[in-house]
Short mmCIF file of C-alpha atoms in Angstrom, two decimals:
data_model
loop_
_atom_site.label_atom_id
_atom_site.label_comp_id
_atom_site.label_asym_id
_atom_site.label_seq_id
_atom_site.Cartn_x
_atom_site.Cartn_y
_atom_site.Cartn_z
CA MET A 1 12.31 20.28 -23.19
CA LYS A 2 15.94 21.10 -23.84
CA GLU A 3 19.36 19.97 -22.74
CA THR A 4 21.75 22.39 -21.07
CA LYS A 5 25.35 22.97 -20.00
CA PHE A 6 26.48 22.02 -16.51
CA LYS A 7 28.88 23.21 -13.83
CA GLN A 8 30.43 21.35 -10.89
CA THR A 9 29.12 22.24 -7.40
CA GLU A 10 28.95 20.88 -3.84
CA VAL A 11 26.08 18.60 -4.87
CA GLY A 12 27.48 17.56 -8.24
CA LEU A 13 26.75 18.80 -11.74
CA ILE A 14 23.96 21.33 -12.10
CA PRO A 15 22.84 23.68 -14.91
CA CYS A 16 25.13 26.71 -15.32
CA ASP A 17 22.25 29.11 -14.69
CA TRP A 18 21.19 27.43 -11.42
CA GLU A 19 22.64 28.20 -7.98
CA VAL A 20 23.43 26.12 -4.90
CA LYS A 21 22.51 27.60 -1.53
CA ARG A 22 21.95 26.50 2.04
CA LEU A 23 18.29 25.86 2.89
CA SER A 24 18.49 28.42 5.70
CA SER A 25 18.95 31.15 3.05
CA LEU A 26 15.29 30.74 2.04
CA GLY A 27 13.80 31.98 5.31
CA SER A 28 13.48 31.48 9.05
CA PHE A 29 12.73 28.41 11.15
CA SER A 30 10.16 27.89 13.90
CA LYS A 31 8.64 24.84 15.61
CA GLY A 32 5.18 23.36 15.83
CA LYS A 33 3.41 23.06 19.17
CA SER A 34 1.63 20.15 20.80
CA ILE A 35 -1.46 18.59 19.26
CA SER A 36 -2.04 15.18 20.84
CA ARG A 37 -3.83 12.28 19.19
CA THR A 38 -6.89 12.87 21.39
CA GLU A 39 -6.93 16.54 20.41
CA SER A 40 -6.64 15.85 16.68
CA ASN A 41 -10.40 15.47 16.16
CA THR A 42 -11.88 18.00 18.53
CA GLY A 43 -13.10 20.63 16.06
CA LYS A 44 -13.18 21.84 12.48
CA ILE A 45 -9.88 23.75 12.15
CA PRO A 46 -7.36 21.94 9.88
CA ALA A 47 -4.14 20.76 11.52
CA VAL A 48 -1.04 18.69 10.73
CA ARG A 49 0.59 16.24 13.14
CA TYR A 50 4.15 15.05 12.55
CA GLY A 51 3.21 11.36 12.17
CA GLU A 52 0.94 12.27 9.27
CA LEU A 53 3.95 13.37 7.24
CA TYR A 54 5.13 9.76 7.36
CA THR A 55 1.74 8.19 6.65
CA VAL A 56 -0.56 10.39 4.55
CA HIS A 57 1.26 13.51 3.30
CA ASN A 58 3.76 13.41 0.43
CA ASP A 59 5.62 16.44 -0.99
CA TYR A 60 2.72 18.84 -0.30
CA ILE A 61 -0.47 18.89 1.75
CA LYS A 62 -3.49 18.00 -0.39
CA THR A 63 -6.04 17.45 2.37
CA PHE A 64 -6.14 17.47 6.16
CA TYR A 65 -6.65 14.45 8.39
CA SER A 66 -6.74 16.26 11.76
CA HIS A 67 -9.15 19.00 12.83
CA ILE A 68 -8.84 20.82 16.13
CA SER A 69 -10.96 23.13 18.27
CA GLU A 70 -10.41 26.88 18.76
CA GLU A 71 -9.08 26.14 22.24
CA ILE A 72 -6.42 23.70 20.96
CA ALA A 73 -5.54 26.06 18.09
CA GLN A 74 -4.51 28.75 20.58
CA LYS A 75 -1.56 26.61 21.76
CA ALA A 76 -0.60 25.27 18.29
CA THR A 77 1.50 27.02 15.60
CA LEU A 78 -0.35 28.85 12.84
CA LEU A 79 0.90 28.00 9.35
CA LYS A 80 1.46 30.50 6.58
CA THR A 81 0.94 29.81 2.90
CA GLY A 82 4.23 28.56 1.48
CA ASP A 83 5.58 27.13 4.74
CA LEU A 84 7.77 24.02 4.46
CA LEU A 85 7.23 21.45 7.22
CA PHE A 86 9.86 18.89 8.32
CA THR A 87 9.69 16.00 10.78
CA CYS A 88 12.29 16.41 13.49
CA SER A 89 11.94 12.92 14.98
CA GLY A 90 11.45 9.48 13.46
CA GLU A 91 12.53 5.85 13.40
CA THR A 92 15.26 5.88 10.74
CA LYS A 93 17.84 8.33 9.50
CA GLU A 94 16.62 7.84 5.94
CA ASP A 95 13.13 9.06 6.90
CA ILE A 96 14.15 11.94 9.15
CA GLY A 97 13.35 15.47 8.03
CA LYS A 98 10.67 14.40 5.56
CA CYS A 99 9.29 17.57 3.99
CA VAL A 100 5.86 18.71 2.83
CA ALA A 101 4.83 22.12 1.54
CA TYR A 102 1.74 23.93 2.77
CA ILE A 103 0.35 25.63 -0.33
CA GLY A 104 -3.19 26.26 0.90
CA ASN A 105 -4.69 29.64 1.80
CA GLY A 106 -6.90 28.72 4.72
CA LYS A 107 -6.13 28.76 8.42
CA ALA A 108 -4.23 25.65 9.51
CA TYR A 109 -2.00 24.69 12.43
CA ALA A 110 1.09 22.52 13.05
CA GLY A 111 1.68 20.21 16.00
CA SER A 112 4.86 19.28 17.85
CA ASP A 113 7.89 17.47 16.39
CA LEU A 114 7.53 19.60 13.28
CA ILE A 115 10.11 22.12 12.11
CA ILE A 116 8.66 24.92 9.98
CA LEU A 117 10.57 26.98 7.44
CA THR A 118 8.77 30.19 6.51
CA PRO A 119 10.25 31.64 3.28
CA ASN A 120 11.26 35.31 3.40
CA LYS A 121 11.68 35.57 -0.38
CA LYS A 122 9.67 34.54 -3.42
CA ILE A 123 10.07 30.83 -4.08
CA SER A 124 7.84 28.02 -5.25
CA SER A 125 7.23 26.09 -2.04
CA LEU A 126 5.69 23.34 -4.14
CA PHE A 127 8.99 22.97 -6.01
CA TYR A 128 10.92 22.66 -2.74
CA GLY A 129 8.35 20.21 -1.36
CA PHE A 130 9.40 17.92 -4.19
CA LEU A 131 13.12 18.78 -4.13
CA LEU A 132 13.61 18.23 -0.40
CA ASN A 133 12.45 14.61 -0.67
CA THR A 134 14.90 13.65 -3.43
CA ASP A 135 17.93 11.43 -2.76
CA MET A 136 20.20 14.47 -2.81
CA ALA A 137 18.36 16.05 0.14
CA VAL A 138 17.54 12.81 1.97
CA LYS A 139 21.22 11.79 2.11
CA GLN A 140 22.21 15.16 3.52
CA LYS A 141 19.55 15.05 6.23
CA ALA A 142 20.40 11.45 7.13
CA SER A 143 24.08 12.35 7.57
CA MET A 144 23.15 14.99 10.17
CA ALA A 145 20.57 12.94 12.10
CA GLN A 146 21.26 11.94 15.71
CA GLY A 147 20.21 8.84 17.67
CA ASP A 148 19.44 5.20 16.95
CA ALA A 149 16.19 3.91 18.50
CA VAL A 150 14.64 7.36 18.05
CA VAL A 151 16.26 9.64 15.47
CA HIS A 152 16.27 13.42 15.75
CA ILE A 153 17.33 16.35 13.60
CA SER A 154 17.47 20.05 14.50
CA SER A 155 16.39 23.08 12.53
CA GLU A 156 20.02 24.17 12.50
CA SER A 157 21.02 20.94 10.78
CA ILE A 158 18.15 21.13 8.29
CA GLY A 159 19.22 24.69 7.49
CA LYS A 160 22.65 23.39 6.39
CA VAL A 161 21.15 21.25 3.61
CA PHE A 162 22.37 22.31 0.17
CA ILE A 163 19.53 23.06 -2.25
CA LEU A 164 19.32 23.86 -5.94
CA VAL A 165 17.94 27.26 -6.90
CA PRO A 166 16.61 27.69 -10.44
CA THR A 167 14.80 30.87 -11.39
CA LEU A 168 11.36 31.31 -9.84
CA GLU A 169 9.69 30.79 -13.21
CA GLU A 170 11.49 27.51 -13.75
CA GLN A 171 10.66 26.41 -10.22
CA LYS A 172 6.98 26.99 -11.02
CA ARG A 173 7.14 25.11 -14.32
CA ILE A 174 8.80 22.07 -12.73
CA ALA A 175 6.38 22.10 -9.77
CA GLN A 176 3.40 22.31 -12.13
CA ALA A 177 4.61 19.38 -14.23
CA LEU A 178 5.10 17.18 -11.17
CA SER A 179 1.79 18.18 -9.58
CA ASP A 180 0.04 17.36 -12.88
CA VAL A 181 1.39 13.82 -12.65
CA ASP A 182 0.35 13.75 -8.99
CA ALA A 183 -3.19 14.65 -10.05
CA VAL A 184 -3.29 11.65 -12.40
CA ILE A 185 -1.91 9.43 -9.63
CA SER A 186 -4.50 10.73 -7.16
CA THR A 187 -7.36 10.21 -9.61
CA THR A 188 -6.23 6.64 -10.28
CA GLU A 189 -5.90 5.91 -6.55
CA LYS A 190 -9.45 7.14 -5.95
CA LEU A 191 -10.75 5.05 -8.84
CA ILE A 192 -9.03 1.95 -7.44
CA ALA A 193 -10.53 2.63 -4.00
CA LYS A 194 -13.97 2.98 -5.58
CA LYS A 195 -13.60 -0.26 -7.55
CA LYS A 196 -12.45 -2.10 -4.42
CA ALA A 197 -15.45 -0.80 -2.49
CA LEU A 198 -17.77 -1.96 -5.30
CA LYS A 199 -16.13 -5.39 -5.25
CA GLN A 200 -16.51 -5.62 -1.47
CA GLY A 201 -20.20 -4.78 -1.80
CA ALA A 202 -20.57 -7.36 -4.56
CA MET A 203 -18.94 -10.02 -2.37
CA GLN A 204 -21.27 -9.30 0.53
CA THR A 205 -24.33 -9.41 -1.73
CA LEU A 206 -23.46 -12.41 -3.91
CA LEU A 207 -21.82 -14.64 -1.29
CA SER A 208 -24.82 -14.23 1.02
CA GLY A 209 -27.30 -15.07 -1.74
CA LYS A 210 -29.18 -11.78 -1.45
CA MET A 211 -28.57 -11.37 -5.18
CA ARG A 212 -28.26 -14.18 -7.71
CA ILE A 213 -26.66 -14.31 -11.14
CA GLN A 214 -28.86 -15.98 -13.72
CA ASN A 215 -28.18 -15.85 -17.45
CA GLY A 216 -25.59 -13.13 -16.82
CA LYS A 217 -28.05 -10.88 -14.96
CA TRP A 218 -28.22 -9.89 -11.31
CA ILE A 219 -31.58 -10.91 -9.82
CA LYS A 220 -32.82 -10.19 -6.32
CA THR A 221 -33.54 -13.37 -4.34
CA THR A 222 -37.19 -13.70 -3.33
CA HIS A 223 -37.45 -17.19 -1.82
CA PHE A 224 -35.40 -18.00 1.27
CA LYS A 225 -35.10 -20.77 3.82
CA GLN A 226 -33.95 -20.34 7.40
CA THR A 227 -30.55 -21.79 8.46
CA GLU A 228 -27.98 -21.38 11.23
CA LEU A 229 -26.44 -18.63 9.08
CA GLY A 230 -29.77 -16.91 8.65
CA PRO A 231 -32.03 -16.86 5.57
CA ILE A 232 -30.42 -18.25 2.39
CA PRO A 233 -31.75 -19.04 -1.12
CA GLN A 234 -33.92 -22.18 -1.25
CA GLU A 235 -31.50 -24.01 -3.58
CA TRP A 236 -28.36 -23.28 -1.55
CA GLU A 237 -26.86 -25.53 1.12
CA VAL A 238 -24.93 -24.96 4.33
CA LYS A 239 -21.78 -27.09 4.55
CA LYS A 240 -18.70 -27.32 6.70
CA ILE A 241 -15.42 -26.30 5.05
CA GLY A 242 -14.06 -29.77 5.79
CA GLU A 243 -16.70 -31.22 3.44
CA LEU A 244 -15.54 -29.09 0.52
CA GLY A 245 -11.94 -30.22 0.15
CA THR A 246 -8.71 -31.39 1.76
CA PHE A 247 -6.15 -29.57 3.91
CA ILE A 248 -2.44 -29.87 3.07
CA SER A 249 0.24 -28.91 5.61
CA GLY A 250 3.54 -27.27 4.74
CA SER A 251 7.05 -28.65 5.20
CA GLY A 252 10.28 -27.51 6.81
CA PHE A 253 12.57 -25.58 4.47
CA PRO A 254 16.24 -25.68 5.52
CA ILE A 255 18.32 -22.64 4.69
CA ARG A 256 20.78 -24.77 2.75
CA GLU A 257 18.06 -25.52 0.17
CA GLN A 258 16.90 -21.90 -0.19
CA GLY A 259 17.95 -19.34 -2.77
CA LYS A 260 17.52 -21.33 -5.99
CA LYS A 261 15.51 -19.78 -8.82
CA ASN A 262 15.35 -22.07 -11.86
CA GLU A 263 13.83 -25.22 -10.42
CA LYS A 264 10.51 -27.00 -10.93
CA TYR A 265 8.45 -26.00 -7.89
CA PRO A 266 8.01 -22.57 -6.30
CA PHE A 267 8.48 -22.98 -2.54
CA PHE A 268 6.23 -20.38 -0.93
CA LYS A 269 6.90 -18.78 2.44
CA VAL A 270 4.67 -16.28 4.24
CA SER A 271 6.83 -13.40 2.97
CA ASP A 272 5.99 -14.34 -0.63
CA PHE A 273 2.50 -12.91 -0.16
CA ASN A 274 4.21 -9.50 -0.45
CA ASN A 275 5.85 -10.20 -3.83
CA SER A 276 4.78 -8.08 -6.76
CA GLY A 277 2.41 -10.09 -8.93
CA ASN A 278 1.05 -12.12 -6.01
CA GLU A 279 -1.83 -9.78 -5.21
CA TYR A 280 -4.54 -12.15 -6.50
CA PHE A 281 -2.81 -15.48 -7.27
CA LEU A 282 0.43 -16.81 -5.79
CA LYS A 283 2.70 -16.76 -8.83
CA ARG A 284 6.22 -15.73 -7.83
CA ALA A 285 8.30 -17.24 -5.05
CA ASN A 286 11.67 -16.13 -3.74
CA ASN A 287 12.79 -19.76 -3.67
CA TYR A 288 12.35 -22.77 -5.97
CA VAL A 289 13.19 -26.45 -5.49
CA SER A 290 13.70 -29.41 -7.82
CA GLU A 291 11.57 -32.53 -7.72
CA GLN A 292 14.46 -34.40 -6.10
CA VAL A 293 14.85 -31.81 -3.32
CA ALA A 294 11.09 -31.77 -2.72
CA GLN A 295 11.18 -35.56 -2.26
CA LYS A 296 14.22 -35.37 0.02
CA LEU A 297 12.48 -32.80 2.23
CA GLY A 298 9.29 -34.86 2.30
CA CYS A 299 7.27 -32.01 0.82
CA LYS A 300 3.66 -32.60 -0.13
CA ILE A 301 3.16 -31.12 -3.58
CA VAL A 302 0.33 -28.61 -3.37
CA PRO A 303 -1.73 -28.81 -6.59
CA GLN A 304 -2.50 -25.81 -8.78
CA ASN A 305 -5.56 -23.76 -7.68
CA SER A 306 -5.21 -24.74 -4.01
CA ILE A 307 -5.92 -21.92 -1.56
CA ILE A 308 -2.88 -20.89 0.52
CA PHE A 309 -2.97 -19.07 3.88
CA ALA A 310 -0.83 -18.55 7.00
CA LYS A 311 -1.46 -20.91 9.90
CA ILE A 312 1.06 -19.70 12.52
CA GLY A 313 1.89 -16.33 14.06
CA ALA A 314 0.75 -12.77 13.50
CA ALA A 315 0.57 -13.37 9.73
CA ILE A 316 -2.80 -15.06 10.33
CA MET A 317 -4.27 -11.67 11.26
CA LEU A 318 -3.36 -10.26 7.84
CA GLU A 319 -6.14 -12.46 6.41
CA ARG A 320 -4.35 -13.30 3.16
CA LYS A 321 -5.86 -16.23 1.27
CA ARG A 322 -4.78 -16.76 -2.32
CA PRO A 323 -4.90 -19.58 -4.85
CA THR A 324 -1.68 -20.83 -6.34
CA GLU A 325 -1.17 -20.60 -10.10
CA SER A 326 0.87 -23.83 -10.36
CA ASP A 327 1.87 -26.90 -8.40
CA CYS A 328 4.10 -25.80 -5.54
CA CYS A 329 5.50 -26.45 -2.08
CA ILE A 330 4.76 -24.43 1.05
CA ASP A 331 6.67 -24.06 4.29
CA ASN A 332 5.42 -25.19 7.68
CA ASN A 333 4.04 -21.76 8.63
CA MET A 334 1.42 -22.12 5.90
CA MET A 335 -1.47 -24.38 5.00
CA ALA A 336 -3.24 -25.16 1.73
CA PHE A 337 -6.84 -26.16 1.03
CA LEU A 338 -7.49 -28.25 -2.09
CA VAL A 339 -11.11 -27.74 -3.17
CA ASN A 340 -12.86 -30.85 -4.45
CA ILE A 341 -14.20 -31.01 -8.01
CA GLU A 342 -17.82 -30.47 -6.91
CA ASN A 343 -16.97 -26.85 -6.08
CA ASP A 344 -15.33 -23.89 -7.80
CA PHE A 345 -12.00 -23.09 -6.09
CA ARG A 346 -12.38 -19.39 -6.93
CA TYR A 347 -15.77 -19.19 -5.18
CA ILE A 348 -14.39 -20.93 -2.09
CA CYS A 349 -11.37 -18.60 -2.09
CA TYR A 350 -13.58 -15.51 -2.25
CA TYR A 351 -15.67 -16.98 0.57
CA PHE A 352 -12.49 -17.51 2.62
CA GLN A 353 -11.44 -13.92 1.92
CA GLN A 354 -14.58 -12.50 3.51
CA MET A 355 -14.16 -14.74 6.57
CA SER A 356 -12.01 -13.77 9.56
CA PHE A 357 -9.54 -16.58 10.24
CA GLY A 358 -7.93 -14.35 12.86
CA SER A 359 -11.07 -14.56 15.00
CA LEU A 360 -10.67 -18.35 15.14
CA VAL A 361 -7.28 -18.13 16.87
CA SER A 362 -7.09 -18.53 20.63
CA ALA A 363 -5.20 -15.90 22.61
CA THR A 364 -1.82 -17.61 23.08
CA ALA A 365 1.80 -16.54 22.82
CA LEU A 366 2.01 -18.11 19.35
CA PRO A 367 -1.33 -17.99 17.48
CA SER A 368 -2.03 -20.99 15.28
CA LEU A 369 -4.73 -22.54 13.13
CA GLY A 370 -5.36 -26.19 12.31
CA PRO A 371 -7.58 -28.14 9.92
CA LYS A 372 -10.00 -29.06 12.70
CA ILE A 373 -11.00 -25.53 13.64
CA ILE A 374 -11.12 -24.24 10.06
CA GLY A 375 -12.82 -27.36 8.77
CA SER A 376 -15.63 -26.96 11.30
CA GLN A 377 -16.63 -23.52 9.97
CA ILE A 378 -19.72 -23.40 7.78
CA VAL A 379 -20.17 -21.80 4.37
CA LEU A 380 -22.99 -21.25 1.91
CA THR A 381 -22.73 -23.41 -1.20
CA PRO A 382 -24.82 -22.88 -4.31
CA SER A 383 -24.51 -25.25 -7.28
CA LYS A 384 -21.11 -25.37 -8.96
CA SER A 385 -22.48 -23.52 -12.00
CA GLU A 386 -23.70 -20.68 -9.77
CA GLN A 387 -20.43 -20.69 -7.85
CA ASN A 388 -18.70 -20.30 -11.20
CA ALA A 389 -20.96 -17.39 -12.18
CA ILE A 390 -20.31 -15.58 -8.90
CA ALA A 391 -16.56 -16.21 -9.06
CA THR A 392 -16.40 -14.96 -12.66
CA VAL A 393 -18.06 -11.65 -11.72
CA LEU A 394 -15.67 -11.14 -8.82
CA SER A 395 -12.67 -12.27 -10.87
CA ASP A 396 -13.56 -9.75 -13.60
CA MET A 397 -13.63 -7.04 -10.93
CA ASP A 398 -10.22 -8.18 -9.72
CA SER A 399 -8.87 -8.00 -13.28
CA GLU A 400 -10.16 -4.45 -13.65
CA ILE A 401 -8.57 -3.43 -10.35
CA ALA A 402 -5.29 -5.14 -11.30
CA ALA A 403 -5.20 -3.24 -14.62
CA LEU A 404 -5.68 0.06 -12.78
CA GLU A 405 -2.97 -0.88 -10.26
CA THR A 406 -0.59 -1.56 -13.15
CA LYS A 407 -1.36 1.90 -14.55
CA LEU A 408 -0.83 3.43 -11.13
CA ALA A 409 2.58 1.78 -10.83
CA LYS A 410 3.55 3.20 -14.22
CA TYR A 411 2.38 6.70 -13.25
CA ARG A 412 4.41 6.53 -10.04
CA GLN A 413 7.44 5.32 -11.99
CA LEU A 414 6.93 8.20 -14.42
CA LYS A 415 6.85 10.70 -11.57
CA THR A 416 10.04 9.24 -10.09
CA GLY A 417 11.79 9.55 -13.44
CA MET A 418 10.55 13.11 -13.92
CA MET A 419 11.79 14.09 -10.47
CA GLN A 420 15.23 12.64 -11.19
CA GLN A 421 15.44 14.56 -14.46
CA LEU A 422 13.68 17.86 -13.72
CA LEU A 423 14.82 18.48 -10.15
CA THR A 424 18.47 18.01 -11.09
CA GLY A 425 18.24 20.12 -14.25
CA LYS A 426 19.21 17.22 -16.53
CA VAL A 427 16.07 18.01 -18.50
CA ARG A 428 14.69 21.53 -18.71
CA LEU A 429 11.09 22.67 -19.26
CA VAL A 430 10.62 25.50 -21.74
#
């Protein structure tokens, strides 16, 4: 890598040997043609629908998620290798005109609401797939978008976007460096998905008693007894959730008491499930309260290792159940379950996680759950020592997944930094 000299342009400072041009100078525009949702899985021919650019495609097309028949292909738009695809409608101005490059060689088609730029000169489409999703390009596209509820952008407007033009060789070097990082990201994502699938299989096998853990080894269960939940190991019991612990309701949380950070108790709200670091245990809250405020609000202090979940609204359907790492307070949209000492809280939490609380909710305008309905559900309970063994296996799997997710976050951060440096010419690849 090397540093370089810069010159001032319409888009700011760029390397002296780079150019700034309008996107339209790269080639000619066309539009995709209709491929409906029902037509997207009618055959074997690869196709791209505009919504997929927002959900599954980033920077360039790695794989296809729609496949159409020969009949549908005749009314769609055939893609050429090197085409750049843009969304021409969307929900926000910041998302409009999202770009992906088609760098494959096979036959593939584009659906409606896609603008296609076919280059008429030698460029690295992969490079521009990355470049046209940077802040520099996104801000330009957003400034030209039209509409509020539904946002639109035209090919004419997209053609006015200023782009940076290094030499073709440098375009290729930058694109290769970024796609190499993408490959590492993709490999890590697949590994995480595999580990999660293994954990899900382990939960189904261990929590049903089909396999036992004895002296650190997995052993197939051979002796069963019949229960209302089907055959279970002879030594296991069937109990109601209400027999395993105590429910704790949340408290009201006035806005005037919110916003504090350095107090004794985290005060968890439903939104805190989304906080980074709360994927397996509830650790970080957006709000904290002192002991005095907790008393004033009449909060019940939820002990460490209680299992927290939503009890009101659509959040129930997200099926998030997590233990808390410390004593805390919870708001009145949430409920906690304190597991008694005869059971392992981790085992009960994993059991909760494979249950569907959403299916227990009646169809009303405001879904809700209470201790009575949850407490009446039945679970399988081995001895506490076996609960501990099962929970330890699953917890170790969670730790392995969490470590991979930390790596993935670092790889994504690395890619973001590389894009900021390489695509602006602040750092050059030799």
